[in-house]
Amino acid sequence: MSEATGSVIERLKTSLPDGAVITDPGSMDAYRWDRANDPAAGVPLAVVRATSTEDVQAVVRLAAETGTAVIPRGAGSGLSGGSTAVDGAIVLSLDRMRSISVDADTRMAVVQPGAFNAEVKAAASAHGLWYPPDPSSFEFCSIGGNVATNAGGLCCVKYGVTTDDVLGMTVVLADGRAVRLGGPRVKDVAGLSLTKLFVGSEGTLGVITEVILRLVPPQLPPTTLVAVVPTLEGATGAVIEATRSARP
Ligand SMILES: Cc1cc2nc3c(=O)[nH]c(=O)nc-3n(C[C@H](O)[C@H](O)[C@H](O)COP(=O)(O)OP(=O)(O)OC[C@H]3O[C@@H](n4cnc5c(N)ncnc54)[C@H](O)[C@@H]3O)c2cc1C
């Protein structure tokens, strides 16, 4: 290990809570790949398991000062290699930041990025509410990852994708500043929508450390209708016709 590398690791350990910094190669392996399984995944300098916005700020500030790359990481379910480690980088895992707080009166939730999509759905459901975005990976992907990739699932045709339910967020910028974008009210929209800019930015613009999500009343019980259409053109036409007057 070079002197410079050793110094970055020491400074990380000094500025972060005990146990937050992992440098043991065996333990770091769990944070090197996502579901893209890139055979060229690198070996990071360290993995940091942040517990707060302040932890994230400390990591990003040190990385900016020392020119060290940072890979934000949610649950590692991505299929495009976005959280794959590169040599000498700091993998910044949000998997320990998982608190969820629901305000049923204003129908919104304040969620830390490491909470799974399924956990947010369950927390909303406990208050008689629903969080619509439903990537197929909802049981094992994080809200931070969903926001960073603007995830959407089958329900997006009717209910939209993640960006449609993000009211605001706290994000740590590349120089370590933490900024709040948007806000808890649907009408917190004055000025350019920086919230929208950060949704789908895949960690390239900053690290999301808190998200404010819109919740909605639960779905009505579904009704299934089966139609047999003899041609592809007919089926397409039927879908277009039906969606002109209803949102199935
Ligand atoms: C079986 C399967 C089914 C899937 N189905 C769908 C689907 O239906 N729809 C869909 O959209 N995707 C789907 N995915 C892909 C994946 O689950 C989503 O992209 C998901 O949103 C990633 O979340 P994650 O927490 O695992 O993020 P990760 O994989 O850890 O990271 C994804 C990207 O977001 C960045 N990132 C993560 N957290 C943060 C943060 N807090 N701040 C800033 N950047 C961050 C990472 O750097 C990376 O670029 C599927 C994947 C699998 C394996």
Short mmCIF file of C-alpha atoms and ligand atoms in Angstrom, two decimals:
data_model
loop_
_atom_site.label_atom_id
_atom_site.label_comp_id
_atom_site.label_asym_id
_atom_site.label_seq_id
_atom_site.Cartn_x
_atom_site.Cartn_y
_atom_site.Cartn_z
CA MET A 1 0.00 0.00 0.00
CA SER A 2 1.41 3.41 -0.99
CA GLU A 3 1.87 6.18 1.58
CA ALA A 4 -0.84 8.31 -0.11
CA THR A 5 -3.33 5.41 -0.07
CA GLY A 6 -2.59 4.68 3.57
CA SER A 7 -3.12 8.32 4.44
CA VAL A 8 -6.56 8.45 2.73
CA ILE A 9 -7.65 5.32 4.62
CA GLU A 10 -6.39 6.70 7.93
CA ARG A 11 -8.18 10.01 7.38
CA LEU A 12 -11.41 8.18 6.48
CA LYS A 13 -11.18 6.18 9.70
CA THR A 14 -10.52 9.31 11.76
CA SER A 15 -13.47 11.25 10.39
CA LEU A 16 -16.07 8.43 10.36
CA PRO A 17 -17.74 6.33 13.08
CA ASP A 18 -16.11 3.07 14.18
CA GLY A 19 -16.75 0.24 11.75
CA ALA A 20 -17.79 2.51 8.87
CA VAL A 21 -14.61 1.92 6.85
CA ILE A 22 -13.93 -1.53 5.37
CA THR A 23 -10.57 -2.32 3.81
CA ASP A 24 -10.39 -6.09 4.21
CA PRO A 25 -10.42 -7.53 0.64
CA GLY A 26 -12.77 -10.40 1.52
CA SER A 27 -15.33 -8.06 3.08
CA MET A 28 -15.00 -5.53 0.25
CA ASP A 29 -15.90 -8.20 -2.30
CA ALA A 30 -19.61 -7.86 -1.45
CA TYR A 31 -19.45 -4.25 -2.67
CA ARG A 32 -17.46 -4.66 -5.89
CA TRP A 33 -20.16 -5.89 -8.27
CA ASP A 34 -23.74 -5.13 -9.10
CA ARG A 35 -26.06 -7.43 -11.09
CA ALA A 36 -24.14 -6.62 -14.30
CA ASN A 37 -21.42 -8.92 -12.86
CA ASP A 38 -18.69 -7.04 -14.72
CA PRO A 39 -15.63 -9.33 -14.84
CA ALA A 40 -13.43 -6.21 -14.99
CA ALA A 41 -14.69 -4.80 -11.66
CA GLY A 42 -11.85 -3.09 -9.83
CA VAL A 43 -10.54 -3.33 -6.28
CA PRO A 44 -11.52 -0.24 -4.26
CA LEU A 45 -9.28 1.54 -1.83
CA ALA A 46 -12.02 1.23 0.77
CA VAL A 47 -15.74 0.68 1.24
CA VAL A 48 -17.49 3.21 3.46
CA ARG A 49 -20.87 2.28 4.99
CA ALA A 50 -22.24 5.74 5.75
CA THR A 51 -24.74 6.31 8.55
CA SER A 52 -25.62 9.97 7.98
CA THR A 53 -25.46 12.91 5.55
CA GLU A 54 -22.45 14.13 7.56
CA ASP A 55 -20.61 10.83 6.93
CA VAL A 56 -21.26 11.21 3.20
CA GLN A 57 -20.02 14.81 3.30
CA ALA A 58 -16.81 13.74 5.06
CA VAL A 59 -16.14 11.08 2.40
CA VAL A 60 -16.87 13.37 -0.54
CA ARG A 61 -14.76 16.23 0.86
CA LEU A 62 -11.77 13.95 1.40
CA ALA A 63 -12.24 12.40 -2.05
CA ALA A 64 -12.37 15.85 -3.68
CA GLU A 65 -9.24 16.95 -1.84
CA THR A 66 -7.25 13.83 -2.75
CA GLY A 67 -8.64 13.25 -6.27
CA THR A 68 -10.14 9.89 -5.29
CA ALA A 69 -13.08 8.53 -7.28
CA VAL A 70 -16.32 7.81 -5.39
CA ILE A 71 -18.86 5.16 -6.41
CA PRO A 72 -22.22 5.70 -4.65
CA ARG A 73 -23.91 2.37 -4.04
CA GLY A 74 -27.44 1.41 -3.05
CA ALA A 75 -28.33 -2.27 -3.02
CA GLY A 76 -26.23 -3.23 -6.07
CA SER A 77 -29.18 -4.53 -8.10
CA GLY A 78 -28.35 -2.40 -11.15
CA LEU A 79 -27.99 -4.20 -14.47
CA SER A 80 -25.73 -1.65 -16.15
CA GLY A 81 -22.66 -1.62 -13.89
CA GLY A 82 -23.33 1.80 -12.32
CA SER A 83 -22.17 0.71 -8.87
CA THR A 84 -19.34 -1.54 -10.07
CA ALA A 85 -16.10 -0.70 -8.24
CA VAL A 86 -13.06 0.72 -9.98
CA ASP A 87 -9.46 0.36 -8.81
CA GLY A 88 -8.46 2.79 -6.07
CA ALA A 89 -11.96 4.29 -5.61
CA ILE A 90 -14.03 4.66 -2.48
CA VAL A 91 -17.27 2.66 -2.71
CA LEU A 92 -19.75 4.74 -0.73
CA SER A 93 -22.51 2.41 0.39
CA LEU A 94 -25.81 3.82 1.66
CA ASP A 95 -27.04 0.43 2.87
CA ARG A 96 -27.03 1.42 6.54
CA MET A 97 -29.15 4.57 6.02
CA ARG A 98 -32.64 3.07 6.06
CA SER A 99 -35.00 5.16 8.19
CA ILE A 100 -38.54 5.78 6.89
CA SER A 101 -40.93 8.33 8.33
CA VAL A 102 -44.49 8.60 6.98
CA ASP A 103 -46.76 11.62 7.41
CA ALA A 104 -50.22 10.26 6.65
CA ASP A 105 -51.91 13.67 6.84
CA THR A 106 -49.81 15.20 4.07
CA ARG A 107 -49.38 11.83 2.32
CA MET A 108 -45.60 11.86 2.07
CA ALA A 109 -42.61 9.93 3.38
CA VAL A 110 -39.12 11.07 4.30
CA VAL A 111 -36.83 8.18 3.48
CA GLN A 112 -33.11 7.54 3.75
CA PRO A 113 -31.59 6.18 0.53
CA GLY A 114 -30.72 2.66 1.71
CA ALA A 115 -34.33 1.68 2.52
CA PHE A 116 -35.63 -0.90 0.07
CA ASN A 117 -38.53 -0.02 -2.22
CA ALA A 118 -40.51 -2.85 -0.59
CA GLU A 119 -39.89 -1.36 2.88
CA VAL A 120 -41.26 2.00 1.72
CA LYS A 121 -44.34 0.28 0.26
CA ALA A 122 -44.85 -1.57 3.57
CA ALA A 123 -44.43 1.61 5.66
CA ALA A 124 -46.93 3.45 3.42
CA SER A 125 -49.35 0.53 3.59
CA ALA A 126 -49.24 0.61 7.41
CA HIS A 127 -50.82 4.09 7.11
CA GLY A 128 -53.36 3.03 4.47
CA LEU A 129 -51.29 4.60 1.68
CA TRP A 130 -49.38 3.39 -1.34
CA TYR A 131 -46.02 4.15 -2.98
CA PRO A 132 -46.58 3.31 -6.68
CA PRO A 133 -43.15 2.85 -8.40
CA ASP A 134 -42.63 -0.89 -8.82
CA PRO A 135 -39.39 -1.97 -10.49
CA SER A 136 -39.42 -5.77 -10.69
CA SER A 137 -36.49 -5.70 -8.27
CA PHE A 138 -38.58 -3.85 -5.63
CA GLU A 139 -37.86 -6.43 -2.93
CA PHE A 140 -34.08 -5.96 -3.15
CA CYS A 141 -33.37 -2.48 -4.56
CA SER A 142 -32.98 0.75 -2.60
CA ILE A 143 -34.93 3.98 -2.91
CA GLY A 144 -31.66 5.86 -3.44
CA GLY A 145 -30.88 3.58 -6.38
CA ASN A 146 -34.45 3.96 -7.69
CA VAL A 147 -34.13 7.74 -7.63
CA ALA A 148 -30.62 7.66 -9.12
CA THR A 149 -31.86 5.52 -12.03
CA ASN A 150 -35.43 6.90 -12.25
CA ALA A 151 -36.65 3.32 -11.97
CA GLY A 152 -40.02 2.24 -13.28
CA GLY A 153 -41.93 -1.02 -13.48
CA LEU A 154 -45.14 -2.36 -14.97
CA CYS A 155 -47.30 0.16 -13.12
CA CYS A 156 -45.45 3.10 -14.73
CA VAL A 157 -47.85 3.00 -17.69
CA LYS A 158 -50.62 4.16 -15.40
CA TYR A 159 -48.84 5.71 -12.41
CA GLY A 160 -45.58 7.10 -13.84
CA VAL A 161 -41.94 6.41 -12.99
CA THR A 162 -39.96 7.31 -9.86
CA THR A 163 -39.53 10.99 -10.76
CA ASP A 164 -43.32 11.45 -10.64
CA ASP A 165 -43.32 10.62 -6.92
CA VAL A 166 -40.18 12.48 -5.78
CA LEU A 167 -41.06 15.77 -4.10
CA GLY A 168 -37.59 16.64 -2.87
CA MET A 169 -34.25 15.36 -1.69
CA THR A 170 -31.05 16.11 0.18
CA VAL A 171 -27.98 15.60 -1.93
CA VAL A 172 -24.25 15.93 -1.23
CA LEU A 173 -22.49 17.72 -4.08
CA ALA A 174 -18.98 16.98 -5.36
CA ASP A 175 -17.40 19.57 -3.03
CA GLY A 176 -19.10 18.11 0.04
CA ARG A 177 -21.88 20.69 0.41
CA ALA A 178 -25.30 19.24 1.29
CA VAL A 179 -28.26 20.91 -0.44
CA ARG A 180 -32.00 20.44 -0.11
CA LEU A 181 -34.00 20.40 -3.31
CA GLY A 182 -37.79 20.60 -3.58
CA GLY A 183 -39.80 20.09 -0.42
CA PRO A 184 -42.62 18.17 1.24
CA ARG A 185 -45.47 20.03 -0.47
CA VAL A 186 -46.61 19.29 -4.00
CA LYS A 187 -46.36 23.03 -4.71
CA ASP A 188 -42.69 23.32 -3.59
CA VAL A 189 -41.71 23.93 -7.20
CA ALA A 190 -40.47 27.52 -7.50
CA GLY A 191 -37.59 27.97 -9.97
CA LEU A 192 -35.87 25.39 -12.13
CA SER A 193 -36.62 21.83 -11.12
CA LEU A 194 -33.25 20.76 -9.80
CA THR A 195 -34.97 17.80 -8.15
CA LYS A 196 -35.87 16.45 -11.60
CA LEU A 197 -32.29 17.01 -12.76
CA PHE A 198 -30.93 14.79 -10.00
CA VAL A 199 -33.46 12.00 -10.56
CA GLY A 200 -31.82 9.62 -13.03
CA SER A 201 -28.35 11.18 -12.67
CA GLU A 202 -26.85 7.82 -11.55
CA GLY A 203 -24.65 9.38 -8.88
CA THR A 204 -22.84 11.64 -11.37
CA LEU A 205 -24.13 14.91 -9.86
CA GLY A 206 -24.13 14.06 -6.17
CA VAL A 207 -24.97 11.53 -3.51
CA ILE A 208 -28.62 11.37 -2.43
CA THR A 209 -28.88 11.11 1.35
CA GLU A 210 -32.62 11.69 1.88
CA VAL A 211 -35.68 11.61 -0.34
CA ILE A 212 -39.16 13.05 0.15
CA LEU A 213 -41.70 10.82 -1.58
CA ARG A 214 -45.33 11.43 -2.46
CA LEU A 215 -47.73 8.73 -1.30
CA VAL A 216 -51.19 8.12 -2.73
CA PRO A 217 -54.36 6.32 -1.66
CA PRO A 218 -54.19 2.57 -2.28
CA GLN A 219 -55.21 1.09 -5.63
CA LEU A 220 -58.81 0.01 -6.02
CA PRO A 221 -59.26 -3.77 -6.22
CA PRO A 222 -58.29 -4.73 -9.79
CA THR A 223 -60.77 -5.98 -12.34
CA THR A 224 -59.44 -8.20 -15.13
CA LEU A 225 -60.88 -8.07 -18.62
CA VAL A 226 -59.88 -10.47 -21.39
CA ALA A 227 -60.44 -9.58 -25.04
CA VAL A 228 -59.59 -11.81 -27.97
CA VAL A 229 -58.48 -9.83 -31.02
CA PRO A 230 -57.67 -11.64 -34.29
CA THR A 231 -54.91 -9.34 -35.61
CA LEU A 232 -51.94 -7.40 -34.23
CA GLU A 233 -53.27 -4.20 -35.81
CA GLY A 234 -56.65 -4.82 -34.17
CA ALA A 235 -55.04 -5.37 -30.77
CA THR A 236 -53.00 -2.16 -31.09
CA GLY A 237 -56.07 -0.23 -32.16
CA ALA A 238 -58.06 -1.63 -29.21
CA VAL A 239 -55.37 -0.50 -26.75
CA ILE A 240 -55.25 3.00 -28.28
CA GLU A 241 -59.04 3.24 -28.24
CA ALA A 242 -59.34 2.05 -24.62
CA THR A 243 -56.62 4.39 -23.31
CA ARG A 244 -58.34 7.43 -24.92
CA SER A 245 -61.09 7.27 -22.34
CA ALA A 246 -59.64 5.29 -19.41
CA ARG A 247 -56.32 4.48 -17.71
CA PRO A 248 -56.28 0.71 -17.39
C1 LIG B 1 -34.22 -9.02 -11.52
C2 LIG B 1 -34.10 -7.52 -11.73
C3 LIG B 1 -35.21 -6.83 -12.17
C4 LIG B 1 -35.12 -5.43 -12.38
N1 LIG B 1 -36.24 -4.78 -12.78
C5 LIG B 1 -36.18 -3.43 -12.98
C6 LIG B 1 -37.36 -2.71 -13.41
O1 LIG B 1 -38.44 -3.29 -13.58
N2 LIG B 1 -37.24 -1.39 -13.60
C7 LIG B 1 -36.06 -0.71 -13.40
O2 LIG B 1 -36.02 0.51 -13.58
N3 LIG B 1 -34.93 -1.37 -12.99
C8 LIG B 1 -34.98 -2.69 -12.79
N4 LIG B 1 -33.83 -3.38 -12.38
C9 LIG B 1 -32.57 -2.64 -12.21
C10 LIG B 1 -32.29 -2.11 -10.76
O3 LIG B 1 -32.94 -2.90 -9.79
C11 LIG B 1 -32.74 -0.65 -10.65
O4 LIG B 1 -31.94 0.15 -11.49
C12 LIG B 1 -32.65 -0.10 -9.21
O5 LIG B 1 -33.23 1.20 -9.20
C13 LIG B 1 -31.23 -0.01 -8.68
O6 LIG B 1 -31.30 0.23 -7.28
P1 LIG B 1 -30.06 -0.19 -6.33
O7 LIG B 1 -30.37 0.28 -4.96
O8 LIG B 1 -29.77 -1.63 -6.44
O9 LIG B 1 -28.90 0.70 -6.95
P2 LIG B 1 -27.41 0.31 -7.37
O10 LIG B 1 -27.41 -0.81 -8.35
O11 LIG B 1 -26.59 0.15 -6.15
O12 LIG B 1 -26.97 1.67 -8.10
C14 LIG B 1 -27.56 2.05 -9.32
C15 LIG B 1 -26.99 3.42 -9.74
O13 LIG B 1 -27.45 4.43 -8.85
C16 LIG B 1 -26.35 5.06 -8.20
N5 LIG B 1 -26.78 5.29 -6.81
C17 LIG B 1 -27.27 4.36 -5.93
N6 LIG B 1 -27.60 4.95 -4.78
C18 LIG B 1 -27.33 6.27 -4.91
C19 LIG B 1 -27.45 7.41 -4.05
N7 LIG B 1 -27.95 7.31 -2.80
N8 LIG B 1 -27.06 8.63 -4.52
C20 LIG B 1 -26.58 8.76 -5.78
N9 LIG B 1 -26.44 7.72 -6.63
C21 LIG B 1 -26.80 6.49 -6.21
C22 LIG B 1 -25.17 4.12 -8.34
O14 LIG B 1 -23.92 4.82 -8.34
C23 LIG B 1 -25.47 3.48 -9.70
O15 LIG B 1 -25.04 4.35 -10.73
C24 LIG B 1 -33.89 -4.76 -12.16
C25 LIG B 1 -32.78 -5.48 -11.71
C26 LIG B 1 -32.87 -6.85 -11.49
C27 LIG B 1 -31.67 -7.59 -11.00
#
